[in-house]
CSV table of C-alpha atoms in Angstrom, one decimal:
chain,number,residue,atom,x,y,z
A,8,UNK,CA,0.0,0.0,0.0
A,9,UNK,CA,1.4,3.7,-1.0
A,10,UNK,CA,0.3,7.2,-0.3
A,11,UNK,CA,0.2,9.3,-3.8
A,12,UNK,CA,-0.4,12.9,-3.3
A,13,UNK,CA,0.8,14.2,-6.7
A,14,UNK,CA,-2.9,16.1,-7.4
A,15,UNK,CA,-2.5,18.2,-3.6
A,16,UNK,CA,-0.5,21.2,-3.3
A,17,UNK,CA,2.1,20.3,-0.3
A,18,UNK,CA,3.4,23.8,-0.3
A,19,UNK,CA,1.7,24.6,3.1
A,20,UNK,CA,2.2,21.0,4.5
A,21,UNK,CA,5.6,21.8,6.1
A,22,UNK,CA,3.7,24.1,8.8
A,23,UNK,CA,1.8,20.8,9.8
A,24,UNK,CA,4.7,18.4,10.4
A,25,UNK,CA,5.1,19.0,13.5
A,26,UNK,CA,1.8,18.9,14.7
A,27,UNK,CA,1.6,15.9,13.4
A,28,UNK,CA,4.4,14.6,14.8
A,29,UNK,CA,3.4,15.5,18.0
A,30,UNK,CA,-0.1,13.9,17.6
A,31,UNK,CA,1.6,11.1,16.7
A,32,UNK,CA,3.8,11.0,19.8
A,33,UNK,CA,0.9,11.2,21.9
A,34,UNK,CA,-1.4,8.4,20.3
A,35,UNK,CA,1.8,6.1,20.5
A,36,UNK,CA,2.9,6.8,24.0
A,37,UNK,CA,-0.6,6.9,25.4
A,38,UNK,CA,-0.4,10.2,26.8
A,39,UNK,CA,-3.8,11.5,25.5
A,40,UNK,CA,-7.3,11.9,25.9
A,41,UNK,CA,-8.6,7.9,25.1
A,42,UNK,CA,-5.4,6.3,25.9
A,43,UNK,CA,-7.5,3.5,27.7
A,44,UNK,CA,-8.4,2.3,23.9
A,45,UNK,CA,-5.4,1.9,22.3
A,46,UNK,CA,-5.4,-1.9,22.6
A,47,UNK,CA,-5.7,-1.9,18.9
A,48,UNK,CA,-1.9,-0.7,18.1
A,49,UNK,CA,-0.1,-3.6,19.7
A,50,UNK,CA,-2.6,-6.2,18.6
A,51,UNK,CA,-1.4,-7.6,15.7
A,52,UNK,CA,1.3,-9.0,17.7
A,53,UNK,CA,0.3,-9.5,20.9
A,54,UNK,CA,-3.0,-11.2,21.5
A,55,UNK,CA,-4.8,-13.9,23.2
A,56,UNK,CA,-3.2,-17.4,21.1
A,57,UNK,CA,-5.6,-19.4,22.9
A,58,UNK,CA,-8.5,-17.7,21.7
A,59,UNK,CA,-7.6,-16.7,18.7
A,60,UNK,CA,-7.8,-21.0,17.9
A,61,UNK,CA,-10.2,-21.5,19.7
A,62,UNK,CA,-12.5,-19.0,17.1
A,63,UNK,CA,-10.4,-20.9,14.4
A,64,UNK,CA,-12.3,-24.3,16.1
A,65,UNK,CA,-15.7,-23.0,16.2
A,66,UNK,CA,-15.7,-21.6,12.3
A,67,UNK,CA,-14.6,-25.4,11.6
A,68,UNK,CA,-17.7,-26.6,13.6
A,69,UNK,CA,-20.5,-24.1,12.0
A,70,UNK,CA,-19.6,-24.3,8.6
A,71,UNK,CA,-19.8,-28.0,9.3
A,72,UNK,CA,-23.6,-27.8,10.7
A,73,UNK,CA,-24.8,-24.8,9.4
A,74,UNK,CA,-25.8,-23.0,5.5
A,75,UNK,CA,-25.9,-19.4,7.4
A,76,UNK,CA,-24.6,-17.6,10.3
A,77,UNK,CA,-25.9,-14.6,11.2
A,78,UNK,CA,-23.8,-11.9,12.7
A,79,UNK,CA,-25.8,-10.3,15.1
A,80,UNK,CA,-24.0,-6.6,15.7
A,81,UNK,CA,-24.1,-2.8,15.2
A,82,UNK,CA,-21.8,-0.4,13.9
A,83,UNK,CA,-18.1,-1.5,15.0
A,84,UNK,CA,-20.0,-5.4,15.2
A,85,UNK,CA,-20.9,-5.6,11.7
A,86,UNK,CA,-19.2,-2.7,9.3
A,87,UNK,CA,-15.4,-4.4,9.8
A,88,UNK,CA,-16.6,-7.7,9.2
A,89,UNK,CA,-19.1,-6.6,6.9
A,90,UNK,CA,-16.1,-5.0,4.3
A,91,UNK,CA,-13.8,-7.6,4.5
A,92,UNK,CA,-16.5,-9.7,3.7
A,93,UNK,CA,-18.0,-8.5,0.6
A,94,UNK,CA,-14.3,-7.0,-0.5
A,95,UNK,CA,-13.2,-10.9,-0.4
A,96,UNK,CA,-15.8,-12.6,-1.9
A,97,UNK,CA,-17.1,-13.5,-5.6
A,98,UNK,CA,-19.5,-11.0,-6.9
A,99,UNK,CA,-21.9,-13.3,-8.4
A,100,UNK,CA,-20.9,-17.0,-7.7
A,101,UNK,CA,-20.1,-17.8,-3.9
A,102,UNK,CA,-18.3,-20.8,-3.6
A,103,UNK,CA,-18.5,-20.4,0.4
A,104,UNK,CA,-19.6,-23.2,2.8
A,105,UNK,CA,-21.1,-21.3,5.1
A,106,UNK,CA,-23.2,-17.8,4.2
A,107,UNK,CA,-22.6,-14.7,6.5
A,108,UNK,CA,-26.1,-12.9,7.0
A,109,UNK,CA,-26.4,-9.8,9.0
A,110,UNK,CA,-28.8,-8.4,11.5
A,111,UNK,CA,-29.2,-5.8,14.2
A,112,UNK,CA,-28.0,-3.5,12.3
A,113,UNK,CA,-31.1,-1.6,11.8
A,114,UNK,CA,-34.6,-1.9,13.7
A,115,UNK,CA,-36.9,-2.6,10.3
A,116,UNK,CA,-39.8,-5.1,10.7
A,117,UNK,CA,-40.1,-6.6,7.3
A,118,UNK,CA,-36.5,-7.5,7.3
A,119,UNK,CA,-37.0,-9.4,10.4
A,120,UNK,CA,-40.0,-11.0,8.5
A,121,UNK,CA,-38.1,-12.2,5.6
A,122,UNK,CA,-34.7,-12.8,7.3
A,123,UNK,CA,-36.8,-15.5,9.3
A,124,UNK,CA,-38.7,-17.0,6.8
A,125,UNK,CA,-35.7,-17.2,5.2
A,126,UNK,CA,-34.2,-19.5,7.9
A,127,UNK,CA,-36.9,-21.7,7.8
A,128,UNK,CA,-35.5,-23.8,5.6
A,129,UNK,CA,-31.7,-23.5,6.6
A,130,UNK,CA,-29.2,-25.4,9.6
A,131,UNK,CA,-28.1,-21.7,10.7
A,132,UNK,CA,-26.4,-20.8,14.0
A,133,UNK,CA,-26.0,-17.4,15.4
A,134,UNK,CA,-23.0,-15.0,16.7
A,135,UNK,CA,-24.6,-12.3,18.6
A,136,UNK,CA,-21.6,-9.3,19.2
A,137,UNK,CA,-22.9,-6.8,21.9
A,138,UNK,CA,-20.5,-5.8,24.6
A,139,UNK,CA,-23.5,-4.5,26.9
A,140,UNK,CA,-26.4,-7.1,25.0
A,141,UNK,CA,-28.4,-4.1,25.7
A,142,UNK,CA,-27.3,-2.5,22.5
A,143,UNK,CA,-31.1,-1.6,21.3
A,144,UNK,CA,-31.1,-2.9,17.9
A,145,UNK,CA,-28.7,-6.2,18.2
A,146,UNK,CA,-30.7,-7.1,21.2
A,147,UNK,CA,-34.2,-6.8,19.4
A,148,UNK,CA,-32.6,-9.4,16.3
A,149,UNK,CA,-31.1,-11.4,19.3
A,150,UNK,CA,-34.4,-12.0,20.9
A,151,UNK,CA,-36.2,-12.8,17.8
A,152,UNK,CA,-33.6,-15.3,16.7
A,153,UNK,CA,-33.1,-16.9,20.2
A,154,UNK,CA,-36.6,-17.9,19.9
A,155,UNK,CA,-36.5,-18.7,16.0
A,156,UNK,CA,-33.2,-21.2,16.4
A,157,UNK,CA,-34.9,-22.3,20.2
A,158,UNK,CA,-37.8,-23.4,18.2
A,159,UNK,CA,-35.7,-25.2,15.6
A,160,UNK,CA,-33.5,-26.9,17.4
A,161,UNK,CA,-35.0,-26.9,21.1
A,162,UNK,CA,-32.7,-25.3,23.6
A,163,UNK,CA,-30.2,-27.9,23.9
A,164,UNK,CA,-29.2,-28.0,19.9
A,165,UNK,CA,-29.6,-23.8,20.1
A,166,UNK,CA,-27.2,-23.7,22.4
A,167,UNK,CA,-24.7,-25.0,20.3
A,168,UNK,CA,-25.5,-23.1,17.2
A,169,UNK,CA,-24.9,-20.1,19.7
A,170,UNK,CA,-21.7,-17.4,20.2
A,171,UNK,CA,-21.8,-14.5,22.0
A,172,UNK,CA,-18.9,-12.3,21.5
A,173,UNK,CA,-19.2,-9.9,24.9
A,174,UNK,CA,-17.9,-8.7,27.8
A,175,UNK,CA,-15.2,-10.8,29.2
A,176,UNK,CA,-16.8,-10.5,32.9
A,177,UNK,CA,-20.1,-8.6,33.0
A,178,UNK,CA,-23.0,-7.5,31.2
A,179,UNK,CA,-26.8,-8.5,29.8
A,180,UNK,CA,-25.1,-11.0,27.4
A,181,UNK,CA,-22.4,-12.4,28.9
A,182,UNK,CA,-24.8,-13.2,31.8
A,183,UNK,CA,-27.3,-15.0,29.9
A,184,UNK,CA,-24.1,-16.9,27.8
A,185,UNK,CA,-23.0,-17.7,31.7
A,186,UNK,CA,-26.3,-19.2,32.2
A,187,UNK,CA,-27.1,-21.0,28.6
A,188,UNK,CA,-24.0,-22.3,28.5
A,189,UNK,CA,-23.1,-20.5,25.4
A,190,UNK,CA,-19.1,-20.5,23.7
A,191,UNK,CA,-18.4,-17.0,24.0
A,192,UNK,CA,-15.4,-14.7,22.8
A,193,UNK,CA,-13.9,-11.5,24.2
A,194,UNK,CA,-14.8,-7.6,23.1
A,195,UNK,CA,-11.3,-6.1,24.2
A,196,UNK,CA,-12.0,-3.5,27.3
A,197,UNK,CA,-9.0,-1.6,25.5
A,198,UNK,CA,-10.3,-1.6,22.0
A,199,UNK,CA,-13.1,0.6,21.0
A,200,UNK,CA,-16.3,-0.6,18.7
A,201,UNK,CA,-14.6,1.1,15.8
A,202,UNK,CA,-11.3,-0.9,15.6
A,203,UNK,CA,-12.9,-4.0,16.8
A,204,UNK,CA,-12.6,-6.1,13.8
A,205,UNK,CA,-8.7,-7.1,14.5
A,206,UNK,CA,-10.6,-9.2,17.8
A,207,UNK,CA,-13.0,-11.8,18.3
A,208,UNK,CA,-15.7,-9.4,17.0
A,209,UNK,CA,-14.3,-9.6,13.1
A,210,UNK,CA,-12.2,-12.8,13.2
A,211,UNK,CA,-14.9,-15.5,14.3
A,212,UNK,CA,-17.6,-14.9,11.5
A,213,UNK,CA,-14.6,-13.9,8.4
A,214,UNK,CA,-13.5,-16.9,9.5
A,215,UNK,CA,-16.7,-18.6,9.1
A,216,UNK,CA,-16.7,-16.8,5.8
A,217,UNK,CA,-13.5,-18.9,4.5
A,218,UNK,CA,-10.8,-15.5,5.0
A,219,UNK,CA,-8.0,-16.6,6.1
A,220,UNK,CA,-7.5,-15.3,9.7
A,221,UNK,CA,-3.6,-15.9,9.7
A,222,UNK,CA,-3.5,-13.6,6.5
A,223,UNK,CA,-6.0,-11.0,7.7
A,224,UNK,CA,-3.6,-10.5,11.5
A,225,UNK,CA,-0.7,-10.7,9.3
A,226,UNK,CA,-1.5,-7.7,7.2
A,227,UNK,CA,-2.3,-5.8,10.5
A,228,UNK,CA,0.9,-6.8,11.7
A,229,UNK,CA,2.4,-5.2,8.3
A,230,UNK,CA,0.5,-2.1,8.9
A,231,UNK,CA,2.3,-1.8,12.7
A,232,UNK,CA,5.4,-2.3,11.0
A,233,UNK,CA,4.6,0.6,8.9
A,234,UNK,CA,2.8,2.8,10.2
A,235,UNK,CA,4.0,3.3,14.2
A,236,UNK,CA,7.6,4.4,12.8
A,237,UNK,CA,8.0,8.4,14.2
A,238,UNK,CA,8.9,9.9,10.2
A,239,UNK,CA,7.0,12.3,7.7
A,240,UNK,CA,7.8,9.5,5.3
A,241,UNK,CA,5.1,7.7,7.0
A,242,UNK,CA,2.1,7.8,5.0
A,243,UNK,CA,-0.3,7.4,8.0
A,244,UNK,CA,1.6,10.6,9.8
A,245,UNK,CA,1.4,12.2,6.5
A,246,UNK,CA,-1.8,11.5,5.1
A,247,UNK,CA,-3.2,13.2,8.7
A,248,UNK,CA,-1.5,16.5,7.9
A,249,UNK,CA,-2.7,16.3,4.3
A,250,UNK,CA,-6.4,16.0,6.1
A,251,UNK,CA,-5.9,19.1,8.5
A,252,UNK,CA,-3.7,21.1,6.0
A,253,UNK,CA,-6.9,20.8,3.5
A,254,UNK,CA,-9.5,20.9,6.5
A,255,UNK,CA,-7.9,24.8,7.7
A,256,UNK,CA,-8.1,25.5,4.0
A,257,UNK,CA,-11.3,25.1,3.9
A,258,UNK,CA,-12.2,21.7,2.6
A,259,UNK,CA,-14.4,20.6,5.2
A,260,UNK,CA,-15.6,17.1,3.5
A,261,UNK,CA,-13.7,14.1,2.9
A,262,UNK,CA,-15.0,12.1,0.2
A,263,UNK,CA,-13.7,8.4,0.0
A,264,UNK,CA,-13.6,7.0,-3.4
A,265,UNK,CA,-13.3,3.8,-5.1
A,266,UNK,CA,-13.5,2.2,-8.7
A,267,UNK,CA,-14.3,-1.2,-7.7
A,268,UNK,CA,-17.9,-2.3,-6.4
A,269,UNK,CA,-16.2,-4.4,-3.7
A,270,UNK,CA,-14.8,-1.9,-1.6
A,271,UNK,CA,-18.0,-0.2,-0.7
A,272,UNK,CA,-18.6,-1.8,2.5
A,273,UNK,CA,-15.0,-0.3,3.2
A,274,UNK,CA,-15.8,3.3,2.9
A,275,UNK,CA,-19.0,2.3,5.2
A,276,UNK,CA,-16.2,0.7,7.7
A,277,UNK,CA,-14.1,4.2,7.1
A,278,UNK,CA,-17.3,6.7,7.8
A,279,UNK,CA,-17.5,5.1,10.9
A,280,UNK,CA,-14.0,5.1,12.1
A,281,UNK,CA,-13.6,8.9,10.9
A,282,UNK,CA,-17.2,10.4,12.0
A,283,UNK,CA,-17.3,8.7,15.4
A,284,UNK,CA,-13.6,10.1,16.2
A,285,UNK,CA,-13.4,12.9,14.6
A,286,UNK,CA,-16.9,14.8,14.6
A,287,UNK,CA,-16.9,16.3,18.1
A,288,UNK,CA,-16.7,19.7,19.9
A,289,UNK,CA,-18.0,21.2,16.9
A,290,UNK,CA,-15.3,20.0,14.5
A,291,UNK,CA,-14.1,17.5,12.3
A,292,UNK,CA,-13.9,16.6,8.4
A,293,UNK,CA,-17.2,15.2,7.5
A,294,UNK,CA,-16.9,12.0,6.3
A,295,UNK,CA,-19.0,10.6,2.7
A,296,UNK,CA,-18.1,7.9,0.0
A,297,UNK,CA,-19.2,7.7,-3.7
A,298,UNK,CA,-18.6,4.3,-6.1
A,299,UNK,CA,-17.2,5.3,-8.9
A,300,UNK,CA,-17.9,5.5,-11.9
A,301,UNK,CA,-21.3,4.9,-10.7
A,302,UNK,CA,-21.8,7.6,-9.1
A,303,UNK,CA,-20.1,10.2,-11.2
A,304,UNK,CA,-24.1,9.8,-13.2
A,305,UNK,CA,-25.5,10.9,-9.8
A,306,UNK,CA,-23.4,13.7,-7.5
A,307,UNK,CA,-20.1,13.6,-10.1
A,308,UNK,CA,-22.1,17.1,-10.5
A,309,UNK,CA,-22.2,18.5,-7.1
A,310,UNK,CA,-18.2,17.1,-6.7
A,311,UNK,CA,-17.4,18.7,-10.0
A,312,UNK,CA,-19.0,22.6,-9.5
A,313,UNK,CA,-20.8,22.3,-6.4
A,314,UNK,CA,-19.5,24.6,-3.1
A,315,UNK,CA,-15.6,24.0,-3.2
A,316,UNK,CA,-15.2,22.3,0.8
A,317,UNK,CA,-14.1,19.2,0.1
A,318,UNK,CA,-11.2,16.8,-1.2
A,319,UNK,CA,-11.3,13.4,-2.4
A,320,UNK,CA,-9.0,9.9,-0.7
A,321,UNK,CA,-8.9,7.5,-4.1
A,322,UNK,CA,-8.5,4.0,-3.1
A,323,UNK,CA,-6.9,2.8,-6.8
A,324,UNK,CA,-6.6,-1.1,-7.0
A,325,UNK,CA,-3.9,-2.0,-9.0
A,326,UNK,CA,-4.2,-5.6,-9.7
A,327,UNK,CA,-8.0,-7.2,-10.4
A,328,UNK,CA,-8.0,-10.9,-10.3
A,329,UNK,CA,-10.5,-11.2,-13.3
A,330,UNK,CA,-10.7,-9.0,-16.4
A,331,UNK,CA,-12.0,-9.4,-19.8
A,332,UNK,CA,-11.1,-7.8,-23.8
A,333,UNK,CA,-13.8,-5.5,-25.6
A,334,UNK,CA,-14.1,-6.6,-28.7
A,335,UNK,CA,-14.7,-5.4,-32.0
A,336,UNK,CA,-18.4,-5.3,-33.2
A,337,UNK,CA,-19.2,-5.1,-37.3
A,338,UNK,CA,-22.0,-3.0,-37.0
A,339,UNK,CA,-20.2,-0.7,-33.8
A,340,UNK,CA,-23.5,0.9,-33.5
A,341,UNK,CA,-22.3,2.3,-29.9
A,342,UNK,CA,-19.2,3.7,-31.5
A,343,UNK,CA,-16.5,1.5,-28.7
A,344,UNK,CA,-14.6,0.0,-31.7
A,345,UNK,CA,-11.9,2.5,-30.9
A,346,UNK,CA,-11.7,0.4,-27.2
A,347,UNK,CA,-11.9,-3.0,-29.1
A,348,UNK,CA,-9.0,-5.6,-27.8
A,349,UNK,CA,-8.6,-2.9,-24.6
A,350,UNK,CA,-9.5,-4.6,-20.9
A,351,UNK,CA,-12.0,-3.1,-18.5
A,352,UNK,CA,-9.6,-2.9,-16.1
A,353,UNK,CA,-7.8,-0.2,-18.9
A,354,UNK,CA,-11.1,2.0,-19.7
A,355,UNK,CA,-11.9,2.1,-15.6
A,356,UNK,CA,-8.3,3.3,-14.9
A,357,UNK,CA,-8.7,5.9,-17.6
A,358,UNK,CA,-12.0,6.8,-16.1
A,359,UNK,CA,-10.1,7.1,-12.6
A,360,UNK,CA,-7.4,9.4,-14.1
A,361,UNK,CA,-9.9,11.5,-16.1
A,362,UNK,CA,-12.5,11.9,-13.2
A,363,UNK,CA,-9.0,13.0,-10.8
A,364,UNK,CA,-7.8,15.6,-13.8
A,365,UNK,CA,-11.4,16.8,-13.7
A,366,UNK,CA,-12.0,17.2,-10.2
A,367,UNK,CA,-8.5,18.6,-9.2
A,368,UNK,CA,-8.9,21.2,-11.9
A,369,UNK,CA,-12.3,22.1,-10.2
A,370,UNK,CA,-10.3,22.8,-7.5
A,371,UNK,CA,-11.1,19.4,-5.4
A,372,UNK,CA,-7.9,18.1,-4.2
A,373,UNK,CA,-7.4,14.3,-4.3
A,374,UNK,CA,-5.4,11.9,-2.4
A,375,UNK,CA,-4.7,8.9,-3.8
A,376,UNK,CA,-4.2,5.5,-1.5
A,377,UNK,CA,-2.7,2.6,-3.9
A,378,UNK,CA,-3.5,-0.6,-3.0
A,379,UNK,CA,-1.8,-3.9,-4.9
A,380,UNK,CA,-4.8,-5.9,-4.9
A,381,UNK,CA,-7.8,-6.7,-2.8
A,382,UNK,CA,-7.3,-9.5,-0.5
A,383,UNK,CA,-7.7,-9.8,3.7
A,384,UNK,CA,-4.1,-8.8,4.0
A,385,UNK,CA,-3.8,-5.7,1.8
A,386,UNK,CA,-7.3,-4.7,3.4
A,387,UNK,CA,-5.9,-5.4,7.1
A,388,UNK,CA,-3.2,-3.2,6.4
A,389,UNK,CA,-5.6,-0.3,4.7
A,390,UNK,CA,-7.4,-0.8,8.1
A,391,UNK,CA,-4.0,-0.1,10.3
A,392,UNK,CA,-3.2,2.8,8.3
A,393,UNK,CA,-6.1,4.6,8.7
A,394,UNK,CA,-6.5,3.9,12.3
A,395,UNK,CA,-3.2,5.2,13.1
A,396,UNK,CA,-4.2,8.2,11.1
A,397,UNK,CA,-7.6,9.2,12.5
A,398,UNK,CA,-5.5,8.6,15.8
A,399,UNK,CA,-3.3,11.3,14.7
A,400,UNK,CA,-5.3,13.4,13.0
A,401,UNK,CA,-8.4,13.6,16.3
A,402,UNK,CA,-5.4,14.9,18.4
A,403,UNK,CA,-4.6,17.2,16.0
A,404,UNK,CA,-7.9,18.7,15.6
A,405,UNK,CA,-8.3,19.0,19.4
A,406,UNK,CA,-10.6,15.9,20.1
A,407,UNK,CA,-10.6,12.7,21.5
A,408,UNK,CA,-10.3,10.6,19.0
A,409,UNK,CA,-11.9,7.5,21.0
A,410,UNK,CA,-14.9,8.6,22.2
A,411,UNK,CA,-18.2,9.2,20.9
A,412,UNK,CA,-20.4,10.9,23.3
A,413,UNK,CA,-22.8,12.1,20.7
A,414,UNK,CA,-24.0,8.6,19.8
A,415,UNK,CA,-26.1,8.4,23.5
A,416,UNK,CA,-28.3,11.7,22.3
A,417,UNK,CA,-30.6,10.0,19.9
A,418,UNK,CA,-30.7,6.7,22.4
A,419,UNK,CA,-31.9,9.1,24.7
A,420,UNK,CA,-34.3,10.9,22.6
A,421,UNK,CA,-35.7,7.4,21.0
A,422,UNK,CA,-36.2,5.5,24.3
A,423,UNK,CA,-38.0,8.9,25.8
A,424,UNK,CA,-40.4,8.2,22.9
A,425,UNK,CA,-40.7,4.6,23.3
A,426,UNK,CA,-41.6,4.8,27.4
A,427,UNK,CA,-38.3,2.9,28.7
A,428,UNK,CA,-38.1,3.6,32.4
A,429,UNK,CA,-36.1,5.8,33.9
A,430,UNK,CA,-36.3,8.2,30.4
């Protein structure tokens, strides 16, 4: 993975190298505002061995027994696992064992409905991820499914088509796992929601999903290598003072863009990391994505000559598995004869180039983040990078980057509406 910044003008970025360098100092030695959730840095070397086969023993026993496991998890439990995911799977033909369906990650009736009618007809087992189990909309899908599987199986068979990932000591969940007799997995005290996807929370169901778990830690543990090195030639330390340098000039939106269809569920992974750090106190870089070129025939317009407050982060893959010829047509009624015996892969990077000579001349700066191929380790690493940049970049802007008090206002607001006690 390599930082291009050829189409942003660096001329100012010298007055933010030491500001970042500072910020950088401070997330590494702990010294700051959320230093009780940096469990994530040292991670990819130093976790729980025993666990981590454990989770390697229980993917081998459900995508024995079961068509579908549903993931059962909310923001930081289900975007991580949720990118890696669809990023590492066939498009169209799915040669997996075992199917990864998601819930709780949004309170809507008819897909309740239709996710258990689906079921019906399936050997499924469940991994509910909740460190609380109170979470509002993992526990509705939880008790729906607890009764669903209960039903199928009778207790005894549910209870071993159940994991709850979950506090290691306390809490709703890990209570009832306590008393069900549940196999349950650790959510890290030290690791935030966020940057969960390195623990128990992302590994068991990828690795129900056929990733390879040793690749996927292995690419974090090339990110650490890279990335926690004190130096303006690294590209997480730099890419941060790009972000502020273009955030005091005005550019107050970050949009996150990619050419290939499987990376989506990655910018959804990256709004969450960046908007839940950064978007406190009144500041921050607002975070959006777009799927190119998709989405040039939708707001390319408003990117192109809309208000000029934001800058673009390009996520080019360099490499693409599968690719296929144009070819020439006799009648060439569409007029592509002049691409026939080019590949895709060719006319999308041209589109990429175009769109970025486009843009930049309309005075939106882009950033460009090269990635060799897709694959669980490049994408582990493209995880570590930008943690250890939205880690350097929060202190920078004056927040704490691990925190997110703002998420408890609509909770409050929503369970005043709904009659919970005490609200």
């Amino acid at each position: 993975m390599k930082l291009d910044l050829k189409n942003v003008n660096l001329e100012n970025l010298k007055d933010y190298e030491e500001r970042a360098l500072d910020a950088f100092d401070t997330l590494i030695n702990k010294s700051g505002k959320g230093n009780d959730f940096l469990g994530w840095i040292d991670r990819p070397v130093n976790y729980d061995k025993e666990e981590f086969e454990r989770i390697k023993k229980a993917a081998e026993k459900i995508r024995a027994n079961s068509d579908v496991l549903v993931s059962i998890g909310i923001g930081g439990s289900y975007l991580g696992i949720k990118a890696v995911d669809v990023a590492c799977d066939s498009y169209f033909n799915s040669n997996r064992k075992t199917q990864i369906i998601y819930a709780g990650n949004q309170i809507s009736g008819q897909y309740m409905v239709e996710l258990l009618d689906y079921l019906k007809d399936k050997d499924y087992s469940l991994n509910v991820i909740s460190k609380s189990g109170t979470t509002t909309e993992p526990a509705i899908a939880f008790r729906f499914l607890k009764e669903a599987i209960e039903e199928k199986y009778g207790k005894d068979g549910a209870r071993e088509r159940i994991f709850a990932t979950t506090d290691r000591a306390k809490g709703a969940l890990k209570d009832l796992a306590t008393k069900e007799g549940y196999e349950t997995f650790v959510v890290p005290d030290d690791i935030g929601g966020r940057f969960s996807v390195i623990s128990a929370v992302g590994l068991l169901p990828l690795a129900v999903a056929g990733i390879d778990i040793d690749e996927f830690m292995a690419g974090f543990a090339d990110g650490r290598e890279k990335y926690t090195l004190k130096s303006m030639e690294n590209d997480a330390i730099k890419y941060a003072a790009v972000r502020n340098m273009l955030h005091e000039s005005g550019k107050d939106i970050e949009v996150l863009v990619n050419y290939e269809p499987k990376l989506k569920y990655v910018a959804e992974w990256w709004k969450q990391l960046y908007g839940e750090s950064e978007g406190k106190d009144g500041k921050g870089i607002f975070p959006a994505s777009v799927n190119n070129t998709t989405d040039l025939h939708s707001v390319g317009q408003m990117i192109q000559d809309g208000k000029r407050n934001l800058f673009e982060t390009v996520i080019e893959v360099e490499n693409v598995d599968k690719d296929i010829k144009i070819k020439t047509d006799a009648d060439n009624l569409d007029g592509l004869n002049y691409l026939a015996g080019k590949k895709m892969s060719f006319v999308n990077k041209q589109a990429m180039e175009g769109t970025a000579m486009a843009h930049v001349e309309g005075n939106v700066p882009n950033i460009r983040i090269k990635l060799d191929k897709v694959n669980e380790r490049t994408l582990a690493e493209l995880f570590y990078f930008f943690e250890i940049a939205v880690g350097v970049s929060g202190y920078m802007l004056g927040v704490n980057p691990f925190d997110q008090p703002g998420v408890e206002a609509y909770k409050k607001a929503m369970f005043k509406l709904l009659g919970k006690p005490g609200y």
